[in-house]
Amino acid sequence: MEIEGVQGDPITNLEDWRKFGPPAHEVHWKAGRSAMELARFWVGTDSANTESEGIIKELLGSEFPDLQLTRGFPEAKSQFDRFGGNVRNHDLLIEGINEGERVVIAVEGKADESFGASLEDQLVAANSAVAKNPRSNARNRLEYLTGLFLDRSAEQEANDPETSGIGYQLLTALAGTLAEASDDQVAVFLVHEFETWATDRRNQEENERVYRSFVELMTETPEQ
């Protein structure tokens, strides 16, 4: 798989990744943290790309038996709504093909960083943003995402114990992933967790709880 920066610059090592596909904030580029460890996974050694591609293909093999990964783009951006402003930054966006069908894989790297504010806290933040600037789309974006994935208003979801703790980043990540796939394409959202000397197991356990709850909500069968 070829890895490229947003301008098409080839990325073959850590320095290339830092130069052509850096995290949004330089402070996040640290050994043991997700941005650098994701880069290391793919380009840390001469054989890393091939080995990592094999791991991804094995992981997804039951659903995509003929998966071929073609290109990857660190820090790719996706516009997922009509409000402008903020976009989804994918840690790594991978393009592939399976049996003639295009597959998009959006990778979210995690060491022990959280999945962002909870829906409850995000609603408070969105309301505050609108109060300070009536033209802010923070509340509109939140309403769009909760309506799209959870079928209720932001206030209803934020006040429901079953959904109030959902990490807002998971909603934007899923929306950004789907935005990259057209109607006839397949989209995969993949969380890649790294356990390093710099991670706190308690934070990782909380992430696992939040993520599992989210997956259960997204995959439960609606009542008839």
Tab-separated table of C-alpha atoms in Angstrom, residues 6-210:
chain	number	residue	atom	x	y	z
A	6	VAL	CA	-2.595	15.422	1.179
A	7	GLN	CA	-0.563	16.891	-1.697
A	8	GLY	CA	0.475	13.468	-2.985
A	9	ASP	CA	3.921	13.428	-1.367
A	10	PRO	CA	5.098	9.844	-0.731
A	11	ILE	CA	5.408	8.812	2.907
A	12	THR	CA	7.876	6.027	3.590
A	13	ASN	CA	9.242	6.785	7.067
A	14	LEU	CA	8.422	8.576	10.311
A	15	GLU	CA	9.920	11.879	9.229
A	16	ASP	CA	7.855	11.848	6.014
A	17	TRP	CA	4.730	11.161	8.058
A	18	ARG	CA	5.487	14.018	10.417
A	19	LYS	CA	6.149	16.362	7.500
A	20	PHE	CA	3.361	15.402	5.098
A	21	GLY	CA	0.689	13.946	7.408
A	22	PRO	CA	1.248	15.421	10.861
A	23	PRO	CA	-1.361	15.452	13.637
A	24	ALA	CA	-3.401	18.616	14.034
A	25	HIS	CA	-1.244	19.686	16.969
A	26	GLU	CA	2.515	19.170	17.135
A	27	VAL	CA	2.279	18.353	20.843
A	28	HIS	CA	0.517	15.096	19.917
A	29	TRP	CA	3.604	13.826	18.061
A	30	LYS	CA	5.257	11.934	20.911
A	31	ALA	CA	6.689	8.456	21.355
A	32	GLY	CA	4.167	6.222	23.069
A	33	ARG	CA	1.181	8.299	21.956
A	34	SER	CA	-1.233	7.393	19.192
A	35	ALA	CA	-0.104	9.714	16.378
A	36	MET	CA	3.512	8.564	16.357
A	37	GLU	CA	2.703	4.933	17.159
A	38	LEU	CA	0.250	4.702	14.261
A	39	ALA	CA	2.922	6.094	11.959
A	40	ARG	CA	5.458	3.663	13.399
A	41	PHE	CA	3.058	0.771	12.781
A	42	TRP	CA	2.931	1.587	9.073
A	43	VAL	CA	6.344	3.060	8.237
A	44	GLY	CA	8.543	2.526	11.288
A	45	THR	CA	10.710	-0.050	9.501
A	46	ASP	CA	11.360	-1.076	5.909
A	47	SER	CA	8.977	-4.023	6.279
A	48	ALA	CA	6.340	-2.304	8.426
A	49	ASN	CA	4.014	-1.411	5.547
A	50	THR	CA	3.816	-4.969	4.228
A	51	GLU	CA	3.460	-6.479	7.697
A	52	SER	CA	0.787	-3.986	8.735
A	53	GLU	CA	-1.166	-4.495	5.536
A	54	GLY	CA	-1.171	-8.218	6.243
A	55	ILE	CA	-2.531	-7.647	9.747
A	56	ILE	CA	-5.382	-5.471	8.458
A	57	LYS	CA	-6.259	-7.975	5.732
A	58	GLU	CA	-6.278	-10.819	8.251
A	59	LEU	CA	-8.434	-8.805	10.648
A	60	LEU	CA	-11.035	-8.036	7.977
A	61	GLY	CA	-10.624	-11.256	6.011
A	62	SER	CA	-13.920	-12.851	7.002
A	63	GLU	CA	-15.857	-9.949	5.467
A	64	PHE	CA	-13.419	-9.055	2.695
A	65	PRO	CA	-11.639	-12.246	1.531
A	66	ASP	CA	-10.023	-10.598	-1.499
A	67	LEU	CA	-9.146	-7.261	0.114
A	68	GLN	CA	-6.303	-5.326	-1.486
A	69	LEU	CA	-5.172	-2.087	0.150
A	70	THR	CA	-4.081	0.494	-2.407
A	71	ARG	CA	-3.464	3.899	-0.782
A	72	GLY	CA	-3.422	5.483	2.652
A	73	PHE	CA	-3.711	9.145	3.641
A	74	PRO	CA	-2.719	10.326	7.144
A	75	GLU	CA	-4.854	13.149	8.553
A	76	ALA	CA	-7.320	13.027	5.665
A	77	LYS	CA	-10.243	15.422	6.123
A	78	SER	CA	-13.920	14.669	5.469
A	79	GLN	CA	-16.821	17.106	5.352
A	80	PHE	CA	-19.834	15.191	6.661
A	81	ASP	CA	-22.542	17.837	6.984
A	82	ARG	CA	-23.741	21.058	5.340
A	83	PHE	CA	-22.716	23.370	8.148
A	84	GLY	CA	-19.106	23.979	7.142
A	85	GLY	CA	-16.427	24.797	9.657
A	86	ASN	CA	-15.180	21.742	11.500
A	87	VAL	CA	-14.446	18.586	9.535
A	88	ARG	CA	-13.527	15.042	10.499
A	89	ASN	CA	-9.771	14.413	10.625
A	90	HIS	CA	-9.041	10.727	10.050
A	91	ASP	CA	-5.803	9.541	11.629
A	92	LEU	CA	-5.406	7.349	8.551
A	93	LEU	CA	-7.816	6.894	5.651
A	94	ILE	CA	-7.190	3.757	3.601
A	95	GLU	CA	-8.557	2.984	0.153
A	96	GLY	CA	-8.877	-0.604	-0.978
A	97	ILE	CA	-10.667	-2.985	-3.311
A	98	ASN	CA	-12.456	-6.242	-2.541
A	99	GLU	CA	-13.820	-8.340	-5.386
A	100	GLY	CA	-14.111	-5.259	-7.581
A	101	GLU	CA	-15.839	-3.167	-4.931
A	102	ARG	CA	-14.180	-0.095	-3.430
A	103	VAL	CA	-13.610	-0.262	0.319
A	104	VAL	CA	-12.821	2.726	2.534
A	105	ILE	CA	-11.213	2.085	5.923
A	106	ALA	CA	-11.008	4.967	8.386
A	107	VAL	CA	-8.510	4.291	11.164
A	108	GLU	CA	-8.698	6.021	14.528
A	109	GLY	CA	-5.465	5.601	16.469
A	110	LYS	CA	-5.747	5.493	20.254
A	111	ALA	CA	-3.199	5.160	23.035
A	112	ASP	CA	-5.298	6.126	26.039
A	113	GLU	CA	-6.783	9.356	24.691
A	114	SER	CA	-10.547	9.582	25.206
A	115	PHE	CA	-13.253	9.542	22.547
A	116	GLY	CA	-13.924	13.200	23.239
A	117	ALA	CA	-16.621	14.798	25.341
A	118	SER	CA	-19.684	12.778	26.275
A	119	LEU	CA	-22.955	13.677	24.554
A	120	GLU	CA	-24.087	15.240	27.805
A	121	ASP	CA	-21.023	17.487	27.992
A	122	GLN	CA	-21.048	18.177	24.256
A	123	LEU	CA	-24.604	19.492	24.488
A	124	VAL	CA	-23.535	21.900	27.230
A	125	ALA	CA	-20.562	23.009	25.136
A	126	ALA	CA	-22.721	23.425	22.015
A	127	ASN	CA	-25.283	25.533	23.856
A	128	SER	CA	-22.493	27.668	25.285
A	129	ALA	CA	-21.002	28.163	21.823
A	130	VAL	CA	-24.349	29.313	20.428
A	131	ALA	CA	-24.892	31.648	23.384
A	132	LYS	CA	-21.548	33.305	22.673
A	133	ASN	CA	-22.049	33.327	18.909
A	134	PRO	CA	-25.605	32.862	17.554
A	135	ARG	CA	-24.123	31.952	14.167
A	136	SER	CA	-22.332	28.929	15.613
A	137	ASN	CA	-23.393	25.592	14.130
A	138	ALA	CA	-22.239	23.558	17.122
A	139	ARG	CA	-25.805	22.728	18.196
A	140	ASN	CA	-26.946	22.146	14.605
A	141	ARG	CA	-24.101	19.698	14.047
A	142	LEU	CA	-24.875	17.841	17.256
A	143	GLU	CA	-28.571	17.622	16.349
A	144	TYR	CA	-27.653	16.325	12.911
A	145	LEU	CA	-25.431	13.572	14.310
A	146	THR	CA	-27.813	12.392	17.022
A	147	GLY	CA	-30.681	12.368	14.553
A	148	LEU	CA	-28.637	10.481	11.973
A	149	PHE	CA	-27.334	7.731	14.231
A	150	LEU	CA	-29.583	7.687	17.300
A	151	ASP	CA	-32.941	8.859	15.898
A	152	ARG	CA	-33.609	11.400	18.638
A	153	SER	CA	-32.784	14.977	19.508
A	154	ALA	CA	-29.506	15.883	21.164
A	155	GLU	CA	-31.324	16.817	24.366
A	156	GLN	CA	-33.149	13.490	24.511
A	157	GLU	CA	-29.930	11.539	23.973
A	158	ALA	CA	-27.942	13.666	26.417
A	159	ASN	CA	-30.547	13.076	29.134
A	160	ASP	CA	-30.820	9.326	28.536
A	161	PRO	CA	-28.422	7.345	30.789
A	162	GLU	CA	-28.025	4.774	28.017
A	163	THR	CA	-26.666	7.288	25.510
A	164	SER	CA	-25.483	10.323	27.485
A	165	GLY	CA	-21.981	8.888	27.891
A	166	ILE	CA	-21.337	8.267	24.186
A	167	GLY	CA	-18.088	9.862	23.066
A	168	TYR	CA	-18.899	12.656	20.612
A	169	GLN	CA	-15.776	11.792	18.626
A	170	LEU	CA	-17.293	8.413	17.768
A	171	LEU	CA	-20.253	10.114	16.088
A	172	THR	CA	-18.074	12.470	14.038
A	173	ALA	CA	-15.731	9.603	13.161
A	174	LEU	CA	-18.559	7.420	11.906
A	175	ALA	CA	-20.104	10.293	9.958
A	176	GLY	CA	-16.757	11.122	8.379
A	177	THR	CA	-16.199	7.488	7.446
A	178	LEU	CA	-19.572	7.206	5.729
A	179	ALA	CA	-18.978	10.500	3.929
A	180	GLU	CA	-15.967	8.921	2.208
A	181	ALA	CA	-18.027	6.080	0.742
A	182	SER	CA	-20.560	6.572	-2.040
A	183	ASP	CA	-23.754	4.527	-2.260
A	184	ASP	CA	-22.037	1.586	-3.932
A	185	GLN	CA	-18.993	1.469	-1.674
A	186	VAL	CA	-18.208	-0.160	1.645
A	187	ALA	CA	-17.019	1.809	4.671
A	188	VAL	CA	-15.140	0.426	7.681
A	189	PHE	CA	-14.400	2.342	10.874
A	190	LEU	CA	-11.466	0.805	12.720
A	191	VAL	CA	-10.103	1.788	16.136
A	192	HIS	CA	-6.442	0.821	16.527
A	193	GLU	CA	-5.373	0.865	20.168
A	194	PHE	CA	-1.731	1.003	21.245
A	195	GLU	CA	-0.590	-0.081	24.686
A	196	THR	CA	2.750	1.531	25.475
A	197	TRP	CA	4.871	2.663	28.397
A	198	ALA	CA	3.039	6.005	28.208
A	199	THR	CA	-0.519	4.678	28.484
A	200	ASP	CA	-2.720	4.422	31.551
A	201	ARG	CA	-4.642	1.167	31.715
A	202	ARG	CA	-7.531	2.829	33.550
A	203	ASN	CA	-8.035	5.241	30.652
A	204	GLN	CA	-7.932	2.368	28.179
A	205	GLU	CA	-10.540	0.444	30.153
A	206	GLU	CA	-12.809	3.489	30.113
A	207	ASN	CA	-12.304	3.813	26.358
A	208	GLU	CA	-13.218	0.165	25.926
A	209	ARG	CA	-16.401	0.647	27.929
A	210	VAL	CA	-17.423	3.705	25.901
